[in-house]
Amino acid sequence: TTDGAIVMASTGTGGAISSVWVRNSNIINPVLSAVNVFGDNVDNISITNNTIVDCDNGLGGAIIVNAADNIDVSNNTLKVGERNKKPAYLVEILAGVINIICSNNNAASAVLVSPILDDSGDVVKSITGNIGYNPLPQRSVVVGASPYTYKNT
């Protein structure tokens, strides 16, 4: 869908959307997504250093990226405020997305399902340092009958 507080969509024969930044913003009480990027003609988008509070999207992401190219979604924070609303994901990466960086985002305990949903498939991407998604919390894993343990770091 293309619903949200800030929507960048280019479909059909329309013109391209390129080199857009959503930075250092406080997005409070968005219904559905806070930022939604959609379309084959959407590229060079930066969604960085934003704070999203009380995002009411229990089935999707606070930030949704779909069928776009060269996207940076980094250093965003999701919080639960007075309305106690949570999205399913902080960042939802859908099919058709290529060349995405998704790093250092913090959903803490403000999501219903997972900080990141990555349905982009086998494309060029870097998804690192997202709190609660990667790195995962450390824990020991016992491997079969082996006397050794594996520590997930």
JSON list of C-alpha atoms in Angstrom, two decimals:
[
{"chain": "A", "resi": 1, "resn": "THR", "atom": "CA", "xyz": [0.00, 0.00, 0.00]},
{"chain": "A", "resi": 2, "resn": "THR", "atom": "CA", "xyz": [1.03, 3.62, -0.27]},
{"chain": "A", "resi": 3, "resn": "ASP", "atom": "CA", "xyz": [-0.47, 4.95, 2.95]},
{"chain": "A", "resi": 4, "resn": "GLY", "atom": "CA", "xyz": [1.48, 6.82, 5.59]},
{"chain": "A", "resi": 5, "resn": "ALA", "atom": "CA", "xyz": [2.51, 10.14, 7.09]},
{"chain": "A", "resi": 6, "resn": "ILE", "atom": "CA", "xyz": [5.24, 10.70, 4.47]},
{"chain": "A", "resi": 7, "resn": "VAL", "atom": "CA", "xyz": [4.73, 8.88, 1.16]},
{"chain": "A", "resi": 8, "resn": "MET", "atom": "CA", "xyz": [7.10, 8.76, -1.83]},
{"chain": "A", "resi": 9, "resn": "ALA", "atom": "CA", "xyz": [5.46, 6.80, -4.66]},
{"chain": "A", "resi": 10, "resn": "SER", "atom": "CA", "xyz": [6.20, 6.65, -8.36]},
{"chain": "A", "resi": 11, "resn": "THR", "atom": "CA", "xyz": [4.26, 4.15, -10.43]},
{"chain": "A", "resi": 12, "resn": "GLY", "atom": "CA", "xyz": [3.24, 3.73, -14.03]},
{"chain": "A", "resi": 13, "resn": "THR", "atom": "CA", "xyz": [4.54, 6.24, -16.56]},
{"chain": "A", "resi": 14, "resn": "GLY", "atom": "CA", "xyz": [4.98, 9.09, -14.10]},
{"chain": "A", "resi": 15, "resn": "GLY", "atom": "CA", "xyz": [8.27, 10.80, -13.37]},
{"chain": "A", "resi": 16, "resn": "ALA", "atom": "CA", "xyz": [10.97, 9.57, -11.05]},
{"chain": "A", "resi": 17, "resn": "ILE", "atom": "CA", "xyz": [11.48, 10.48, -7.41]},
{"chain": "A", "resi": 18, "resn": "SER", "atom": "CA", "xyz": [15.17, 10.84, -6.61]},
{"chain": "A", "resi": 19, "resn": "SER", "atom": "CA", "xyz": [17.47, 12.25, -3.94]},
{"chain": "A", "resi": 20, "resn": "VAL", "atom": "CA", "xyz": [14.97, 12.81, -1.13]},
{"chain": "A", "resi": 21, "resn": "TRP", "atom": "CA", "xyz": [15.93, 12.99, 2.54]},
{"chain": "A", "resi": 22, "resn": "VAL", "atom": "CA", "xyz": [13.76, 12.47, 5.60]},
{"chain": "A", "resi": 23, "resn": "ARG", "atom": "CA", "xyz": [16.20, 13.39, 8.34]},
{"chain": "A", "resi": 24, "resn": "ASN", "atom": "CA", "xyz": [16.18, 14.52, 11.96]},
{"chain": "A", "resi": 25, "resn": "SER", "atom": "CA", "xyz": [12.38, 14.49, 12.17]},
{"chain": "A", "resi": 26, "resn": "ASN", "atom": "CA", "xyz": [9.97, 13.66, 14.97]},
{"chain": "A", "resi": 27, "resn": "ILE", "atom": "CA", "xyz": [7.03, 11.79, 13.48]},
{"chain": "A", "resi": 28, "resn": "ILE", "atom": "CA", "xyz": [4.34, 11.49, 16.13]},
{"chain": "A", "resi": 29, "resn": "ASN", "atom": "CA", "xyz": [1.12, 9.42, 15.97]},
{"chain": "A", "resi": 30, "resn": "PRO", "atom": "CA", "xyz": [1.31, 8.29, 12.32]},
{"chain": "A", "resi": 31, "resn": "VAL", "atom": "CA", "xyz": [-1.62, 6.17, 11.20]},
{"chain": "A", "resi": 32, "resn": "LEU", "atom": "CA", "xyz": [-0.25, 3.17, 9.31]},
{"chain": "A", "resi": 33, "resn": "SER", "atom": "CA", "xyz": [3.36, 3.90, 8.30]},
{"chain": "A", "resi": 34, "resn": "ALA", "atom": "CA", "xyz": [5.45, 6.93, 9.24]},
{"chain": "A", "resi": 35, "resn": "VAL", "atom": "CA", "xyz": [7.44, 6.81, 5.98]},
{"chain": "A", "resi": 36, "resn": "ASN", "atom": "CA", "xyz": [6.47, 4.80, 2.89]},
{"chain": "A", "resi": 37, "resn": "VAL", "atom": "CA", "xyz": [8.72, 4.53, -0.18]},
{"chain": "A", "resi": 38, "resn": "PHE", "atom": "CA", "xyz": [7.19, 2.77, -3.19]},
{"chain": "A", "resi": 39, "resn": "GLY", "atom": "CA", "xyz": [7.89, 2.46, -6.90]},
{"chain": "A", "resi": 40, "resn": "ASP", "atom": "CA", "xyz": [10.32, 1.39, -9.61]},
{"chain": "A", "resi": 41, "resn": "ASN", "atom": "CA", "xyz": [11.24, 5.00, -10.30]},
{"chain": "A", "resi": 42, "resn": "VAL", "atom": "CA", "xyz": [12.18, 5.83, -6.70]},
{"chain": "A", "resi": 43, "resn": "ASP", "atom": "CA", "xyz": [15.88, 5.99, -5.84]},
{"chain": "A", "resi": 44, "resn": "ASN", "atom": "CA", "xyz": [18.52, 7.67, -3.69]},
{"chain": "A", "resi": 45, "resn": "ILE", "atom": "CA", "xyz": [16.31, 8.01, -0.61]},
{"chain": "A", "resi": 46, "resn": "SER", "atom": "CA", "xyz": [17.73, 8.68, 2.85]},
{"chain": "A", "resi": 47, "resn": "ILE", "atom": "CA", "xyz": [15.57, 8.04, 5.95]},
{"chain": "A", "resi": 48, "resn": "THR", "atom": "CA", "xyz": [17.95, 8.76, 8.81]},
{"chain": "A", "resi": 49, "resn": "ASN", "atom": "CA", "xyz": [18.09, 10.03, 12.40]},
{"chain": "A", "resi": 50, "resn": "ASN", "atom": "CA", "xyz": [14.31, 10.17, 12.86]},
{"chain": "A", "resi": 51, "resn": "THR", "atom": "CA", "xyz": [12.23, 9.44, 15.94]},
{"chain": "A", "resi": 52, "resn": "ILE", "atom": "CA", "xyz": [8.85, 7.79, 15.40]},
{"chain": "A", "resi": 53, "resn": "VAL", "atom": "CA", "xyz": [6.39, 7.76, 18.32]},
{"chain": "A", "resi": 54, "resn": "ASP", "atom": "CA", "xyz": [3.13, 5.77, 18.62]},
{"chain": "A", "resi": 55, "resn": "CYS", "atom": "CA", "xyz": [3.03, 4.35, 15.09]},
{"chain": "A", "resi": 56, "resn": "ASP", "atom": "CA", "xyz": [-0.37, 2.71, 14.64]},
{"chain": "A", "resi": 57, "resn": "ASN", "atom": "CA", "xyz": [0.45, -0.02, 12.09]},
{"chain": "A", "resi": 58, "resn": "GLY", "atom": "CA", "xyz": [-0.06, -3.37, 13.81]},
{"chain": "A", "resi": 59, "resn": "LEU", "atom": "CA", "xyz": [0.21, -5.27, 10.52]},
{"chain": "A", "resi": 60, "resn": "GLY", "atom": "CA", "xyz": [3.16, -3.49, 8.89]},
{"chain": "A", "resi": 61, "resn": "GLY", "atom": "CA", "xyz": [6.22, -1.34, 9.33]},
{"chain": "A", "resi": 62, "resn": "ALA", "atom": "CA", "xyz": [6.73, 2.17, 10.67]},
{"chain": "A", "resi": 63, "resn": "ILE", "atom": "CA", "xyz": [9.08, 2.59, 7.69]},
{"chain": "A", "resi": 64, "resn": "ILE", "atom": "CA", "xyz": [8.11, 0.66, 4.54]},
{"chain": "A", "resi": 65, "resn": "VAL", "atom": "CA", "xyz": [10.38, 0.35, 1.51]},
{"chain": "A", "resi": 66, "resn": "ASN", "atom": "CA", "xyz": [8.93, -1.37, -1.58]},
{"chain": "A", "resi": 67, "resn": "ALA", "atom": "CA", "xyz": [10.39, -1.68, -5.12]},
{"chain": "A", "resi": 68, "resn": "ALA", "atom": "CA", "xyz": [12.94, 1.11, -4.76]},
{"chain": "A", "resi": 69, "resn": "ASP", "atom": "CA", "xyz": [16.70, 1.45, -5.34]},
{"chain": "A", "resi": 70, "resn": "ASN", "atom": "CA", "xyz": [19.62, 2.87, -3.35]},
{"chain": "A", "resi": 71, "resn": "ILE", "atom": "CA", "xyz": [17.90, 3.42, -0.01]},
{"chain": "A", "resi": 72, "resn": "ASP", "atom": "CA", "xyz": [19.51, 4.31, 3.34]},
{"chain": "A", "resi": 73, "resn": "VAL", "atom": "CA", "xyz": [17.40, 3.62, 6.45]},
{"chain": "A", "resi": 74, "resn": "SER", "atom": "CA", "xyz": [19.73, 4.28, 9.39]},
{"chain": "A", "resi": 75, "resn": "ASN", "atom": "CA", "xyz": [19.80, 5.57, 12.96]},
{"chain": "A", "resi": 76, "resn": "ASN", "atom": "CA", "xyz": [16.02, 5.75, 13.37]},
{"chain": "A", "resi": 77, "resn": "THR", "atom": "CA", "xyz": [14.38, 5.24, 16.76]},
{"chain": "A", "resi": 78, "resn": "LEU", "atom": "CA", "xyz": [10.91, 3.91, 17.46]},
{"chain": "A", "resi": 79, "resn": "LYS", "atom": "CA", "xyz": [9.18, 4.74, 20.75]},
{"chain": "A", "resi": 80, "resn": "VAL", "atom": "CA", "xyz": [5.88, 4.00, 22.45]},
{"chain": "A", "resi": 81, "resn": "GLY", "atom": "CA", "xyz": [4.23, 7.15, 23.74]},
{"chain": "A", "resi": 82, "resn": "GLU", "atom": "CA", "xyz": [0.99, 8.14, 25.46]},
{"chain": "A", "resi": 83, "resn": "ARG", "atom": "CA", "xyz": [-1.23, 6.30, 22.94]},
{"chain": "A", "resi": 84, "resn": "ASN", "atom": "CA", "xyz": [0.69, 3.03, 23.49]},
{"chain": "A", "resi": 85, "resn": "LYS", "atom": "CA", "xyz": [0.68, 2.18, 19.75]},
{"chain": "A", "resi": 86, "resn": "LYS", "atom": "CA", "xyz": [3.18, -0.19, 18.13]},
{"chain": "A", "resi": 87, "resn": "PRO", "atom": "CA", "xyz": [3.79, -1.28, 14.54]},
{"chain": "A", "resi": 88, "resn": "ALA", "atom": "CA", "xyz": [4.60, -4.87, 13.64]},
{"chain": "A", "resi": 89, "resn": "TYR", "atom": "CA", "xyz": [8.09, -3.78, 12.47]},
{"chain": "A", "resi": 90, "resn": "LEU", "atom": "CA", "xyz": [10.27, -0.70, 12.60]},
{"chain": "A", "resi": 91, "resn": "VAL", "atom": "CA", "xyz": [11.54, -1.30, 9.03]},
{"chain": "A", "resi": 92, "resn": "GLU", "atom": "CA", "xyz": [9.66, -3.41, 6.47]},
{"chain": "A", "resi": 93, "resn": "ILE", "atom": "CA", "xyz": [11.75, -4.17, 3.35]},
{"chain": "A", "resi": 94, "resn": "LEU", "atom": "CA", "xyz": [9.61, -5.65, 0.58]},
{"chain": "A", "resi": 95, "resn": "ALA", "atom": "CA", "xyz": [10.27, -7.32, -2.78]},
{"chain": "A", "resi": 96, "resn": "GLY", "atom": "CA", "xyz": [11.84, -5.26, -5.52]},
{"chain": "A", "resi": 97, "resn": "VAL", "atom": "CA", "xyz": [14.14, -3.30, -3.21]},
{"chain": "A", "resi": 98, "resn": "ILE", "atom": "CA", "xyz": [17.79, -3.30, -4.30]},
{"chain": "A", "resi": 99, "resn": "ASN", "atom": "CA", "xyz": [20.85, -1.57, -2.88]},
{"chain": "A", "resi": 100, "resn": "ILE", "atom": "CA", "xyz": [19.59, -0.90, 0.64]},
{"chain": "A", "resi": 101, "resn": "ILE", "atom": "CA", "xyz": [21.46, -0.03, 3.79]},
{"chain": "A", "resi": 102, "resn": "CYS", "atom": "CA", "xyz": [19.47, -0.67, 6.97]},
{"chain": "A", "resi": 103, "resn": "SER", "atom": "CA", "xyz": [21.68, -0.03, 9.97]},
{"chain": "A", "resi": 104, "resn": "ASN", "atom": "CA", "xyz": [21.75, 1.10, 13.59]},
{"chain": "A", "resi": 105, "resn": "ASN", "atom": "CA", "xyz": [17.97, 1.40, 13.95]},
{"chain": "A", "resi": 106, "resn": "ASN", "atom": "CA", "xyz": [16.52, 1.04, 17.44]},
{"chain": "A", "resi": 107, "resn": "ALA", "atom": "CA", "xyz": [13.06, -0.37, 18.02]},
{"chain": "A", "resi": 108, "resn": "ALA", "atom": "CA", "xyz": [13.82, -1.43, 21.61]},
{"chain": "A", "resi": 109, "resn": "SER", "atom": "CA", "xyz": [10.56, -3.06, 22.75]},
{"chain": "A", "resi": 110, "resn": "ALA", "atom": "CA", "xyz": [8.34, -0.81, 20.63]},
{"chain": "A", "resi": 111, "resn": "VAL", "atom": "CA", "xyz": [7.35, -3.40, 17.96]},
{"chain": "A", "resi": 112, "resn": "LEU", "atom": "CA", "xyz": [4.81, -6.21, 17.97]},
{"chain": "A", "resi": 113, "resn": "VAL", "atom": "CA", "xyz": [6.78, -8.74, 15.86]},
{"chain": "A", "resi": 114, "resn": "SER", "atom": "CA", "xyz": [10.39, -7.84, 14.97]},
{"chain": "A", "resi": 115, "resn": "PRO", "atom": "CA", "xyz": [12.50, -4.72, 14.44]},
{"chain": "A", "resi": 116, "resn": "ILE", "atom": "CA", "xyz": [13.13, -5.65, 10.78]},
{"chain": "A", "resi": 117, "resn": "LEU", "atom": "CA", "xyz": [11.16, -7.61, 8.18]},
{"chain": "A", "resi": 118, "resn": "ASP", "atom": "CA", "xyz": [13.36, -8.41, 5.17]},
{"chain": "A", "resi": 119, "resn": "ASP", "atom": "CA", "xyz": [11.41, -9.82, 2.21]},
{"chain": "A", "resi": 120, "resn": "SER", "atom": "CA", "xyz": [13.75, -8.31, -0.39]},
{"chain": "A", "resi": 121, "resn": "GLY", "atom": "CA", "xyz": [15.30, -11.61, -1.45]},
{"chain": "A", "resi": 122, "resn": "ASP", "atom": "CA", "xyz": [18.80, -12.08, -2.86]},
{"chain": "A", "resi": 123, "resn": "VAL", "atom": "CA", "xyz": [19.76, -8.47, -3.63]},
{"chain": "A", "resi": 124, "resn": "VAL", "atom": "CA", "xyz": [22.57, -6.07, -2.73]},
{"chain": "A", "resi": 125, "resn": "LYS", "atom": "CA", "xyz": [21.95, -5.01, 0.86]},
{"chain": "A", "resi": 126, "resn": "SER", "atom": "CA", "xyz": [23.55, -4.35, 4.20]},
{"chain": "A", "resi": 127, "resn": "ILE", "atom": "CA", "xyz": [21.43, -4.95, 7.30]},
{"chain": "A", "resi": 128, "resn": "THR", "atom": "CA", "xyz": [23.61, -4.47, 10.38]},
{"chain": "A", "resi": 129, "resn": "GLY", "atom": "CA", "xyz": [23.60, -3.16, 13.94]},
{"chain": "A", "resi": 130, "resn": "ASN", "atom": "CA", "xyz": [19.83, -2.97, 14.37]},
{"chain": "A", "resi": 131, "resn": "ILE", "atom": "CA", "xyz": [19.05, -3.39, 18.07]},
{"chain": "A", "resi": 132, "resn": "GLY", "atom": "CA", "xyz": [17.01, -6.52, 18.73]},
{"chain": "A", "resi": 133, "resn": "TYR", "atom": "CA", "xyz": [17.50, -7.85, 15.18]},
{"chain": "A", "resi": 134, "resn": "ASN", "atom": "CA", "xyz": [21.23, -7.97, 14.59]},
{"chain": "A", "resi": 135, "resn": "PRO", "atom": "CA", "xyz": [23.25, -8.39, 16.55]},
{"chain": "A", "resi": 136, "resn": "LEU", "atom": "CA", "xyz": [21.11, -10.83, 18.47]},
{"chain": "A", "resi": 137, "resn": "PRO", "atom": "CA", "xyz": [21.54, -11.00, 22.23]},
{"chain": "A", "resi": 138, "resn": "GLN", "atom": "CA", "xyz": [24.36, -13.31, 23.33]},
{"chain": "A", "resi": 139, "resn": "ARG", "atom": "CA", "xyz": [23.42, -16.81, 24.38]},
{"chain": "A", "resi": 140, "resn": "SER", "atom": "CA", "xyz": [25.05, -20.21, 24.54]},
{"chain": "A", "resi": 141, "resn": "VAL", "atom": "CA", "xyz": [23.87, -22.93, 22.20]},
{"chain": "A", "resi": 142, "resn": "VAL", "atom": "CA", "xyz": [24.61, -26.59, 22.96]},
{"chain": "A", "resi": 143, "resn": "VAL", "atom": "CA", "xyz": [25.59, -28.45, 19.80]},
{"chain": "A", "resi": 144, "resn": "GLY", "atom": "CA", "xyz": [24.33, -32.05, 19.80]},
{"chain": "A", "resi": 145, "resn": "ALA", "atom": "CA", "xyz": [26.30, -34.38, 22.08]},
{"chain": "A", "resi": 146, "resn": "SER", "atom": "CA", "xyz": [29.41, -32.24, 21.87]},
{"chain": "A", "resi": 147, "resn": "PRO", "atom": "CA", "xyz": [30.96, -31.00, 25.13]},
{"chain": "A", "resi": 148, "resn": "TYR", "atom": "CA", "xyz": [31.51, -27.62, 23.44]},
{"chain": "A", "resi": 149, "resn": "THR", "atom": "CA", "xyz": [29.09, -24.71, 23.29]},
{"chain": "A", "resi": 150, "resn": "TYR", "atom": "CA", "xyz": [28.59, -22.10, 20.59]},
{"chain": "A", "resi": 151, "resn": "LYS", "atom": "CA", "xyz": [28.24, -18.49, 21.66]},
{"chain": "A", "resi": 152, "resn": "ASN", "atom": "CA", "xyz": [26.14, -16.32, 19.30]},
{"chain": "A", "resi": 153, "resn": "THR", "atom": "CA", "xyz": [27.81, -12.91, 19.18]}
]
